[in-house]
CSV table of C-alpha atoms in Angstrom, one decimal:
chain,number,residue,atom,x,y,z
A,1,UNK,CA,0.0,0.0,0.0
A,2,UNK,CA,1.5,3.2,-0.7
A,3,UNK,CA,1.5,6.5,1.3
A,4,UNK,CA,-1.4,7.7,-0.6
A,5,UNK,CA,-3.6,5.0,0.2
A,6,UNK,CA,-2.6,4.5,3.7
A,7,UNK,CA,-3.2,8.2,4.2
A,8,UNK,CA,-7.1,7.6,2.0
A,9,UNK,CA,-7.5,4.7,4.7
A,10,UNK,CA,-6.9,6.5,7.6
A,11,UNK,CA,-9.1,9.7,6.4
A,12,UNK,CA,-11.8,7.0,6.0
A,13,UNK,CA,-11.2,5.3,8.5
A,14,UNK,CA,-11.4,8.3,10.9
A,15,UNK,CA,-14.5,9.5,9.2
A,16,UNK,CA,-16.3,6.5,10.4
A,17,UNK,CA,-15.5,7.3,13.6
A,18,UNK,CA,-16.9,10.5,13.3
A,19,UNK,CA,-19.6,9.4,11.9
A,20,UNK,CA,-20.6,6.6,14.8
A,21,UNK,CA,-19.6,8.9,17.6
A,22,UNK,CA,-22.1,11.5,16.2
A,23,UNK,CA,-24.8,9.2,15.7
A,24,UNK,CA,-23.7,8.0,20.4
A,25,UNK,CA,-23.9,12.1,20.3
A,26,UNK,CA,-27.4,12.6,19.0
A,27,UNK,CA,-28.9,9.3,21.6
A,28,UNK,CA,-26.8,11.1,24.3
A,29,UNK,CA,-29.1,14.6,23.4
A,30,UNK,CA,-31.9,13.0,23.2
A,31,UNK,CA,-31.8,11.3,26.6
A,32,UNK,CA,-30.0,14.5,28.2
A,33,UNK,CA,-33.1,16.3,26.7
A,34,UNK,CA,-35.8,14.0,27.3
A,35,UNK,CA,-36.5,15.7,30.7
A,36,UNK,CA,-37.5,19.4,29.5
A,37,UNK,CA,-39.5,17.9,26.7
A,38,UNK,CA,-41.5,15.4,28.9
A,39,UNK,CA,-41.6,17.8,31.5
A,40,UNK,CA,-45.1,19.7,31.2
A,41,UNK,CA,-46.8,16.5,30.7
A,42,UNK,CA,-44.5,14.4,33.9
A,43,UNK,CA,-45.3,17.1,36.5
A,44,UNK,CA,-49.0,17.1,36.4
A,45,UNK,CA,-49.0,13.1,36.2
A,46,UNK,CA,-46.6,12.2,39.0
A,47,UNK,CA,-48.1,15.4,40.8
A,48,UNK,CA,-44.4,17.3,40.8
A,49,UNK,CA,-44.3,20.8,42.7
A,50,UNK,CA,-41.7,23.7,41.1
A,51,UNK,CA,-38.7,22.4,43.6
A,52,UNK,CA,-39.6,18.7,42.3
A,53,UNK,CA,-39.2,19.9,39.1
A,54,UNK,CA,-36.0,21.3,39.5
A,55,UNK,CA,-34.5,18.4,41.3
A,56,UNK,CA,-35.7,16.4,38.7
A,57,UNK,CA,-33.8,18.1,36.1
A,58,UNK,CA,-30.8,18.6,38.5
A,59,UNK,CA,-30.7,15.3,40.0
A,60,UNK,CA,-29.3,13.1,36.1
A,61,UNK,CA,-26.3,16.1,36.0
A,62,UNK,CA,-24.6,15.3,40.3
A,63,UNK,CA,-25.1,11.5,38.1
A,64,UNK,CA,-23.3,13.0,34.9
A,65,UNK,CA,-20.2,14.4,37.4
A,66,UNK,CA,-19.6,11.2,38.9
A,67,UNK,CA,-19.5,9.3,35.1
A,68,UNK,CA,-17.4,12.0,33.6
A,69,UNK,CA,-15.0,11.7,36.8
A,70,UNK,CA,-15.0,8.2,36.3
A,71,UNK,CA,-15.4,7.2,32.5
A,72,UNK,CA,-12.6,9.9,31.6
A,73,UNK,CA,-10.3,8.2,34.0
A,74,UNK,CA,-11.3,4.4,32.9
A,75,UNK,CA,-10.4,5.4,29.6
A,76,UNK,CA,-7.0,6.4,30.2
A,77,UNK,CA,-6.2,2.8,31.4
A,78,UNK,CA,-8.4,0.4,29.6
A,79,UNK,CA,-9.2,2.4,26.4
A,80,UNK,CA,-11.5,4.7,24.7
A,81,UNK,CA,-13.5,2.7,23.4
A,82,UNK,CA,-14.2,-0.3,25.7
A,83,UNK,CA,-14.9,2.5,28.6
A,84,UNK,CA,-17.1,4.0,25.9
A,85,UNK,CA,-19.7,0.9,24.8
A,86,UNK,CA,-20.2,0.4,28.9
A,87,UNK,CA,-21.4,4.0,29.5
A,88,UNK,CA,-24.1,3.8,26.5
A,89,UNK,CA,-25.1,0.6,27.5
A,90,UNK,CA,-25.6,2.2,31.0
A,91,UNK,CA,-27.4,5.1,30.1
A,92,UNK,CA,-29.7,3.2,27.7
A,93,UNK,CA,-30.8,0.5,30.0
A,94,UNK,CA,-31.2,3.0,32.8
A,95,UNK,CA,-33.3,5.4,30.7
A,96,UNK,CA,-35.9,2.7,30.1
A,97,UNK,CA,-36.0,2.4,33.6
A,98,UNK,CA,-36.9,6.5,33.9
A,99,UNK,CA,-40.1,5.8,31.5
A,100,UNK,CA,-41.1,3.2,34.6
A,101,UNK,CA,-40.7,5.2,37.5
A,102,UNK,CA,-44.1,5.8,39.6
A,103,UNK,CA,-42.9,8.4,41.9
A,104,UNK,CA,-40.2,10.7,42.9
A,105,UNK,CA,-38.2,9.1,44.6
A,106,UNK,CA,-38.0,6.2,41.4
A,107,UNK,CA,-38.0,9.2,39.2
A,108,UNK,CA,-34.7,10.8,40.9
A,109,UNK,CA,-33.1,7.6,41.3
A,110,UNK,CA,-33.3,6.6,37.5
A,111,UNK,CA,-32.1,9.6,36.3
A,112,UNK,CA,-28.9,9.8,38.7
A,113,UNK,CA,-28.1,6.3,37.1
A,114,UNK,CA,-28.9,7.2,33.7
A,115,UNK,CA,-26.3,10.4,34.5
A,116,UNK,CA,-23.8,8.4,35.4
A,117,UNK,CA,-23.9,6.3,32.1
A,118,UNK,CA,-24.2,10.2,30.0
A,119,UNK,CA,-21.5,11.4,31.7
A,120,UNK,CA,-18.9,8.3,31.6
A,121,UNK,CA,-19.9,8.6,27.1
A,122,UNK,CA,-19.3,12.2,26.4
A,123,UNK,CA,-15.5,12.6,27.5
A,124,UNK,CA,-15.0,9.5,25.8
A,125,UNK,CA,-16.8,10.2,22.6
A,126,UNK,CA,-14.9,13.9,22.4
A,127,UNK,CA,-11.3,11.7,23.3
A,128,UNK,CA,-12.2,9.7,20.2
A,129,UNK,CA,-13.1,12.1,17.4
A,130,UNK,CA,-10.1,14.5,18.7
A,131,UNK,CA,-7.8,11.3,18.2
A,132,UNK,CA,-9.5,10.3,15.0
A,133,UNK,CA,-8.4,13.3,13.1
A,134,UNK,CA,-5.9,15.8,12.3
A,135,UNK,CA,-5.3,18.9,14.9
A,136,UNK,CA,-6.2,21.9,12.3
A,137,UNK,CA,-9.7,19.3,12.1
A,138,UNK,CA,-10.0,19.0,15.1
A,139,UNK,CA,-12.4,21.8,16.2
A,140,UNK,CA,-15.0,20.8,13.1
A,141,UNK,CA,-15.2,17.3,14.4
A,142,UNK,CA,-15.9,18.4,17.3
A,143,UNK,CA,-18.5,20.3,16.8
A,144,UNK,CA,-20.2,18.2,14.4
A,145,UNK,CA,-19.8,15.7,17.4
A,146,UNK,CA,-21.6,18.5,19.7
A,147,UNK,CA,-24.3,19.0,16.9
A,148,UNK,CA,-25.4,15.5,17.2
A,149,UNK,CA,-26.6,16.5,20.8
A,150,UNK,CA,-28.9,19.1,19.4
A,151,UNK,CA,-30.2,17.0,17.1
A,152,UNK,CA,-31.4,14.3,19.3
A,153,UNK,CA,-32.7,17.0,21.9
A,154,UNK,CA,-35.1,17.7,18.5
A,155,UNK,CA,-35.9,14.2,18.2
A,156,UNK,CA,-37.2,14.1,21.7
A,157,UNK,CA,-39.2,17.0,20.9
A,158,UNK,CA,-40.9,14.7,18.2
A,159,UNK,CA,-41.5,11.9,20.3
A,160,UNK,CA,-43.2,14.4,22.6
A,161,UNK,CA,-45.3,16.0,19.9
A,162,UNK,CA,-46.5,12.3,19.3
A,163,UNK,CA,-48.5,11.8,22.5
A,164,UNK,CA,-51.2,13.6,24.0
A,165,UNK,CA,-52.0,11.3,27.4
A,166,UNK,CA,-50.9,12.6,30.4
A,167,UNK,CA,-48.7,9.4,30.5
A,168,UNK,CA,-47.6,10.0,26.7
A,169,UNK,CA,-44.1,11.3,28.6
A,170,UNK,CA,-43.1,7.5,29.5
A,171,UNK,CA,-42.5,6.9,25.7
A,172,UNK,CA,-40.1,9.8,25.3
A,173,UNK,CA,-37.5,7.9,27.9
A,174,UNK,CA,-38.3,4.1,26.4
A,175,UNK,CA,-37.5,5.6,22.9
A,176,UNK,CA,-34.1,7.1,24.2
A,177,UNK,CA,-32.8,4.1,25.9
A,178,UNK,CA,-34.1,1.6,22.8
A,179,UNK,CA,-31.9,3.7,20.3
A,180,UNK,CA,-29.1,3.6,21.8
A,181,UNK,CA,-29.0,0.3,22.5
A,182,UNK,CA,-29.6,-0.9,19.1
A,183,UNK,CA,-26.7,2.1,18.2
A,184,UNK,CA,-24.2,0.6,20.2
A,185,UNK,CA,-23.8,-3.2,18.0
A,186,UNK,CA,-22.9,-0.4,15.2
A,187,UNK,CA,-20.5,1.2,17.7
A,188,UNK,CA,-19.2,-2.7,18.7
A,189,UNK,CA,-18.4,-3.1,15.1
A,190,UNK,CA,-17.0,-0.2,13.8
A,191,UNK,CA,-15.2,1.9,16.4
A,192,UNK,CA,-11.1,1.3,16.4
A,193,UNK,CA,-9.7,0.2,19.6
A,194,UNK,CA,-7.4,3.1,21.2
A,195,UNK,CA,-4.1,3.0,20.3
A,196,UNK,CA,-1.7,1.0,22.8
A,197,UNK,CA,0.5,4.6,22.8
A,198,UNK,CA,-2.4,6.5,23.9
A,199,UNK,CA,-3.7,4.7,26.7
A,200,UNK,CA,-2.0,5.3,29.8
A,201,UNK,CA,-0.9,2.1,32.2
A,202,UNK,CA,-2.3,1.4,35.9
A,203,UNK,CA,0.7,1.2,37.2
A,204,UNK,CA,2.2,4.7,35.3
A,205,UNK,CA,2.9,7.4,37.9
A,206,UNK,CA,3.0,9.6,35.9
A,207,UNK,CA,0.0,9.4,34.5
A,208,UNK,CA,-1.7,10.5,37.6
A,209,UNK,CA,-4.7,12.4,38.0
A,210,UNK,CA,-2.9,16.0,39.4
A,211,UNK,CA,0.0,15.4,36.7
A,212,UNK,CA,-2.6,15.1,34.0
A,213,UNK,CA,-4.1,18.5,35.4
A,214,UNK,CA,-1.3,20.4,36.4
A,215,UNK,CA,1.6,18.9,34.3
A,216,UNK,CA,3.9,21.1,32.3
A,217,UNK,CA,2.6,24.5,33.4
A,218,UNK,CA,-1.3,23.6,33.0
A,219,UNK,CA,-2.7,24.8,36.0
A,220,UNK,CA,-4.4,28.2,35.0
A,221,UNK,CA,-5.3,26.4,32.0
A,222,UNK,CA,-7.3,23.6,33.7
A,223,UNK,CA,-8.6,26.4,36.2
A,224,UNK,CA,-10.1,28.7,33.3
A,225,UNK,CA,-11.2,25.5,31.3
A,226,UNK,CA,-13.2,24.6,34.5
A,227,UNK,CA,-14.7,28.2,34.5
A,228,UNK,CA,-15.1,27.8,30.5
A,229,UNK,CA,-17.0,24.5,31.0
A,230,UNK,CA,-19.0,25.8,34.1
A,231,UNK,CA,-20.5,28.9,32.6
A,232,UNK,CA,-21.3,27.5,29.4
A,233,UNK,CA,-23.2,24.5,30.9
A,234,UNK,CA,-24.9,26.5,33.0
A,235,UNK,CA,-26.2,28.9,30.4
A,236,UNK,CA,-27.1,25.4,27.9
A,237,UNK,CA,-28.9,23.8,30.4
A,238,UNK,CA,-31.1,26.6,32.0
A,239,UNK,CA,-32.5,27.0,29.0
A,240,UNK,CA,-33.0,23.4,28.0
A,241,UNK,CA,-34.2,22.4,30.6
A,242,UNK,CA,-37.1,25.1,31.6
A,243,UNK,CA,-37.3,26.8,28.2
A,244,UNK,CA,-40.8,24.5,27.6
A,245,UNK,CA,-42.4,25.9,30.9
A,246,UNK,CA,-41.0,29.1,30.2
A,247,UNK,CA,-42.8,29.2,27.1
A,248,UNK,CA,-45.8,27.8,28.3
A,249,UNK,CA,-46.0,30.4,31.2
A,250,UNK,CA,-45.6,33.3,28.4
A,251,UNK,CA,-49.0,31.6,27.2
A,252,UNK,CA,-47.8,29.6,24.3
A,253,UNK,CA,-49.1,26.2,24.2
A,254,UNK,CA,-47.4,23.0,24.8
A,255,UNK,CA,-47.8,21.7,21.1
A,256,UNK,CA,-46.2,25.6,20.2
A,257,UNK,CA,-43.1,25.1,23.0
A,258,UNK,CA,-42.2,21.7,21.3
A,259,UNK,CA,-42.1,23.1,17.9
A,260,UNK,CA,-40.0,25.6,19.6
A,261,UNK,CA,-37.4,23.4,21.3
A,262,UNK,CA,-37.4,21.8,17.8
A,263,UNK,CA,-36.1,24.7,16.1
A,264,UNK,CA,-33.7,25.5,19.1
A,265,UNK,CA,-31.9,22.7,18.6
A,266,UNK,CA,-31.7,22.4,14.9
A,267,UNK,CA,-30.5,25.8,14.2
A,268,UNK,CA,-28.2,24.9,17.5
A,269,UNK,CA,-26.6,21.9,15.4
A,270,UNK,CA,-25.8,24.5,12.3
A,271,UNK,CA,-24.7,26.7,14.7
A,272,UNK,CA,-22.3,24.5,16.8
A,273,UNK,CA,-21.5,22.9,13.3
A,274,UNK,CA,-20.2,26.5,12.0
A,275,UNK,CA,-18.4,27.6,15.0
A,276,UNK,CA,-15.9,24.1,15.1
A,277,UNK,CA,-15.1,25.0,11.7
A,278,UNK,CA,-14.1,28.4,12.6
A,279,UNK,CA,-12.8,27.7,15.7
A,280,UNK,CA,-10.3,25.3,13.2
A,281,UNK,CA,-8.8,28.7,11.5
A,282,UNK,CA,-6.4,30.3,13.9
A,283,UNK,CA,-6.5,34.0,12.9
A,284,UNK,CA,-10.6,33.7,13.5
A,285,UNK,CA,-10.7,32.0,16.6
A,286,UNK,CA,-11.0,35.6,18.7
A,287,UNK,CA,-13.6,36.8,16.4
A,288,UNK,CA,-15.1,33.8,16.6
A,289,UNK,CA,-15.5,33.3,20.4
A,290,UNK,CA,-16.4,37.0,20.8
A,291,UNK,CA,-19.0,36.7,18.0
A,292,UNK,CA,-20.4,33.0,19.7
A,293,UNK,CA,-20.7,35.0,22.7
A,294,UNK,CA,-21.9,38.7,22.0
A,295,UNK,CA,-25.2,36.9,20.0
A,296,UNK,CA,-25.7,34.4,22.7
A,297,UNK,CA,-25.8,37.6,24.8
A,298,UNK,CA,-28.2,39.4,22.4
A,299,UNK,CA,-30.3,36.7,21.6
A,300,UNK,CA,-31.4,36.3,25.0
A,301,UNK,CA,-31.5,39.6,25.7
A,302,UNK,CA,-34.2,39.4,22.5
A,303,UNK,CA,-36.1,36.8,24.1
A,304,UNK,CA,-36.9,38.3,27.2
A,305,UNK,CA,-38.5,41.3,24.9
A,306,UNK,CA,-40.1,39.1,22.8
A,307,UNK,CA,-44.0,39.2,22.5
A,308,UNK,CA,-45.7,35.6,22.8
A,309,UNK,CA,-45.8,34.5,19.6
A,310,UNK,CA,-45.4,31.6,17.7
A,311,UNK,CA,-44.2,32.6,14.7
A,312,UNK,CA,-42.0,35.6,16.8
A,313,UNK,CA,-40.9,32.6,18.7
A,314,UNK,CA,-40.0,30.2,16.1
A,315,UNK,CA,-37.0,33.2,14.7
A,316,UNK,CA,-35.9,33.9,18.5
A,317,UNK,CA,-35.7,29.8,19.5
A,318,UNK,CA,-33.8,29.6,16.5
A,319,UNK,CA,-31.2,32.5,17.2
A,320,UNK,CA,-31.0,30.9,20.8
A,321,UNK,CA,-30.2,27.6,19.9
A,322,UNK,CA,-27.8,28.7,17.4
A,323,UNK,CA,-25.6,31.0,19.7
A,324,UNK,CA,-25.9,29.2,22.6
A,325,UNK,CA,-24.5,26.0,20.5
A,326,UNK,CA,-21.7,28.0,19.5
A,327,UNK,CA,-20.6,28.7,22.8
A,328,UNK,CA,-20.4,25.3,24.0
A,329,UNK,CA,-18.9,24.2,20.7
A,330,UNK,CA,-16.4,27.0,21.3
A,331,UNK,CA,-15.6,25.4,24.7
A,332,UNK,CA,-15.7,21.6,23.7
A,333,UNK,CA,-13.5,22.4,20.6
A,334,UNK,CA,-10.4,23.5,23.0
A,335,UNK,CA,-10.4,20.9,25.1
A,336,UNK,CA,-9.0,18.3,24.1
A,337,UNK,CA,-5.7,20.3,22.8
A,338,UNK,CA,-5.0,21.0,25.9
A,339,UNK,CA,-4.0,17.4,27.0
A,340,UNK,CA,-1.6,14.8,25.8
A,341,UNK,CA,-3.2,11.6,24.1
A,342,UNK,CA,-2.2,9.6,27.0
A,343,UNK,CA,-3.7,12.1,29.6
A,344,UNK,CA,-6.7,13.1,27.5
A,345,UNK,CA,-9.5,11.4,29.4
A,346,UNK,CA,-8.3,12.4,32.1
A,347,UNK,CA,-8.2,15.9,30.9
A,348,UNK,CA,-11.3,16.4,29.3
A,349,UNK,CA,-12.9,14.0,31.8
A,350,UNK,CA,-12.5,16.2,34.2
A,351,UNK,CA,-13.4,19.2,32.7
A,352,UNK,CA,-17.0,18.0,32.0
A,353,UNK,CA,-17.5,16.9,35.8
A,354,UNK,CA,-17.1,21.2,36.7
A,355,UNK,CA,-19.3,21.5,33.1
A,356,UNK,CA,-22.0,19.4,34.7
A,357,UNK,CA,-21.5,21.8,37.8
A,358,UNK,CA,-23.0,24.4,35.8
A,359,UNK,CA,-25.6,21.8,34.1
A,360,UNK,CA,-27.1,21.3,37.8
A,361,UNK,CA,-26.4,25.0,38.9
A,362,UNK,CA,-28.4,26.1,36.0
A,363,UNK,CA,-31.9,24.6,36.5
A,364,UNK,CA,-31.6,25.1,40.4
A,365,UNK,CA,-31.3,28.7,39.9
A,366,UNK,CA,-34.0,28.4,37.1
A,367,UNK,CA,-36.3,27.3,40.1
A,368,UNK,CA,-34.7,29.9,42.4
A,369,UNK,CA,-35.7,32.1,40.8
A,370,UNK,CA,-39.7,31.1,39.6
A,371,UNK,CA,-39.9,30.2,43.2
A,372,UNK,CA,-39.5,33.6,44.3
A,373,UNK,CA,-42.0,35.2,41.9
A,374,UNK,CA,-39.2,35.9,39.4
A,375,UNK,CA,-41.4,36.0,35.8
A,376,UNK,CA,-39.8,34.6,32.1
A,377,UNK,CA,-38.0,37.5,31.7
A,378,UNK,CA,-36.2,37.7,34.4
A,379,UNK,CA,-34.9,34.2,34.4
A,380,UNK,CA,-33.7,34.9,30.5
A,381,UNK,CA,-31.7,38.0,31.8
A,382,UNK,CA,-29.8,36.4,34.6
A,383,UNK,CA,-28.5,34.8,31.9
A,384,UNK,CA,-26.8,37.6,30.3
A,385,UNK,CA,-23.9,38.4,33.1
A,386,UNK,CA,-23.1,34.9,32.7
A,387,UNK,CA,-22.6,34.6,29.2
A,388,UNK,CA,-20.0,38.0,29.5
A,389,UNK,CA,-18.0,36.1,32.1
A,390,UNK,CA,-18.2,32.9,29.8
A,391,UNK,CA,-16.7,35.1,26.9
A,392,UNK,CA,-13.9,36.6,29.1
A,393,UNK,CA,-12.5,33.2,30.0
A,394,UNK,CA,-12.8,31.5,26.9
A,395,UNK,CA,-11.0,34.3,25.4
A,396,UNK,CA,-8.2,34.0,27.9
A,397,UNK,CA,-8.2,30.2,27.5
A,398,UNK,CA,-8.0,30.8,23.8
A,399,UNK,CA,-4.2,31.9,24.6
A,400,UNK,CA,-2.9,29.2,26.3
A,401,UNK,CA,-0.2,26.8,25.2
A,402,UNK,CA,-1.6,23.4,23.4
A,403,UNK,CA,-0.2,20.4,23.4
A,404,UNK,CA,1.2,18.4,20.4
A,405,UNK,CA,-0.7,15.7,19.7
């Protein structure tokens, strides 16, 4: 074989992993946003108050930490992809087991479970594609890796628009542990195995957890990634997560929120599509995380204004989903070049634990804040400091040395 083919088999080979890993991505989105979409109709059934609600939203992300914490680790020492398959089988089986709970308590333990199997996926699936291709491709990949979450989180939208039963919102968590399930024989099959020289050894030293955080001068760097990660998640999953009710309370109906979240997260898969591909050209990626920023900024700023319209509603989702996409794209796409391969889980692993942080802080203060009296609009602007902080670290982070490989 010459150089020219072994280079055309690697390409393809590497786009196949992409291509699996998106397709884990967009079952990871689904389930992740299976809980805002069956929300409205879950409440009334199970008899949920506000604060129920909001642990109920929380309660799959303190599961998330604990899988990222561990799954990133795991992968380190016994491979991407191994670590991988046992976190969707997890989450799959476990969200079958959401669509049977009968009460709160069942309710809050199925979703911690099905947490831990989400979070112990995603560092592994963002390890993969970063390995599977290139450095100057790896910020596209990623982000057509992120726009696969999007994607399913529109797919559960669908699945919700299906039903009309109060008990309709069992389906939405039977159809998002089913898919993945039948995903992961194609994921058995055509994944690669990580690379011997990119999988780190038990008994390696120095392949530690505080070397892989702090080694070679990468302290501030995992400090502001943290922030990064945080921020953004907080910002994603507010909104995800409450953005039905919220619409609903403006007076919009629950058929009119779903199309909604549909168009949130379809525009939020163009969106986090086009800002890994920028992200990828050096000389834009300033521009580019000001400009991911400053609209996610605006556009909710918009929102909050808006009048309570559909078709009003439809534009604004849209801008939303699409800015707000581009900011966590703009945070998952520097990642990984932070880390060495053989640290990388590790790395990245950890950063999605202080994401998933945010992803609990945000609905909590969601519910903080309805609790209180706070109305739609106000919950949209407390949003707005925290995307400017966002921006300011990312841009900061944006400076810091990368590794290698």
């Amino acid at each position: 074989m010459t150089i020219g083919e072994q280079s055309a088999s690697r390409a393809k080979g590497g786009l196949i992993t992409v291509a699996v890993c998106c397709l884990l991505a967009l079952f990871e989105g689904f389930d992740l946003q299976a809980a805002g979409v069956a929300a409205p109709r879950l409440a009334p059934d199970l008899h949920l108050k506000p604060e129920d609600l909001g642990w109920f939203f929380s309660i799959s992300t303190f599961g998330l930490m604990a899988g990222a914490a561990i799954g990133g680790r795991l992968s380190d020492y016994f491979g991407r992809k191994a670590t991988l398959l046992v976190s969707v089988a997890a989450f799959g089986i476990l969200s079958i087991a959401t669509g049977l709970a009968h009460d709160l308590n069942s309710l809050l333990l199925a979703r911690f479970l099905t947490g831990v199997g989400l979070g112990g996926a995603l560092p592994n699936l963002i390890a993969i594609v970063a390995e599977s291709v290139s450095p100057k491709l790896r910020g596209r990949a990623v982000g057509f890796l992120y726009a696969g979450m999007p994607c399913g989180g529109a797919m559960a939208s669908l699945v919700s628009l299906a039903g009309a039963h109060p008990s309709d919102w069992r389906m939405i968590f039977f159809v998002g542990g089913v898919g993945p399930l039948l995903a992961l024989l194609l994921a058995l099959a055509l994944l690669p195995n990580s690379p011997k020289a990119q999988v780190a050894t038990v008994g390696d030293q120095k392949s530690g957890f505080v070397e892989a955080l702090t080694g070679d001068g990468r302290g501030l760097t995992t400090l502001l990634l943290w922030t990064a990660f945080f921020l953004a998640l907080l910002i994603m999953y507010l909104l995800l997560s409450w953005l039905p009710s919220l619409l609903i309370g403006r007076g919009l109906s629950r058929p009119d929120a779903g199309l909604i979240q549909m168009a949130f997260n379809l525009a939020g898969a163009a969106g986090s599509v086009a800002t890994g591909w920028l992200m990828d050209h050096r000389r834009w990626r300033t521009l580019t995380i000001l400009g991911a920023f400053g609209a996610s900024a605006a556009a909710v700023t918009v929102a909050a204004g808006a009048p309570a319209s559909l078709a009003v509603f439809l534009v604004v989702g849209a801008a939303l989903g699409a800015t707000v996409s581009g900011v966590q794209s703009v945070v998952y796409g520097l990642a990984p070049g932070f880390y060495p391969a053989r640290l990388r889980g590790t790395g990245v692993g950890a950063g999605v634990v202080m994401g998933r942080l945010g992803s609990a802080a945000g609905p909590l203060l969601a519910a903080a804040l309805i609790g209180a009296g706070g109305s739609s609009n106000q919950v949209l602007l407390a949003l707005v400091p925290v995307i400017a902080a966002g921006g300011l670290v990312s841009l900061w982070l944006a400076t810091r040395p990368r590794s290698d490989d």
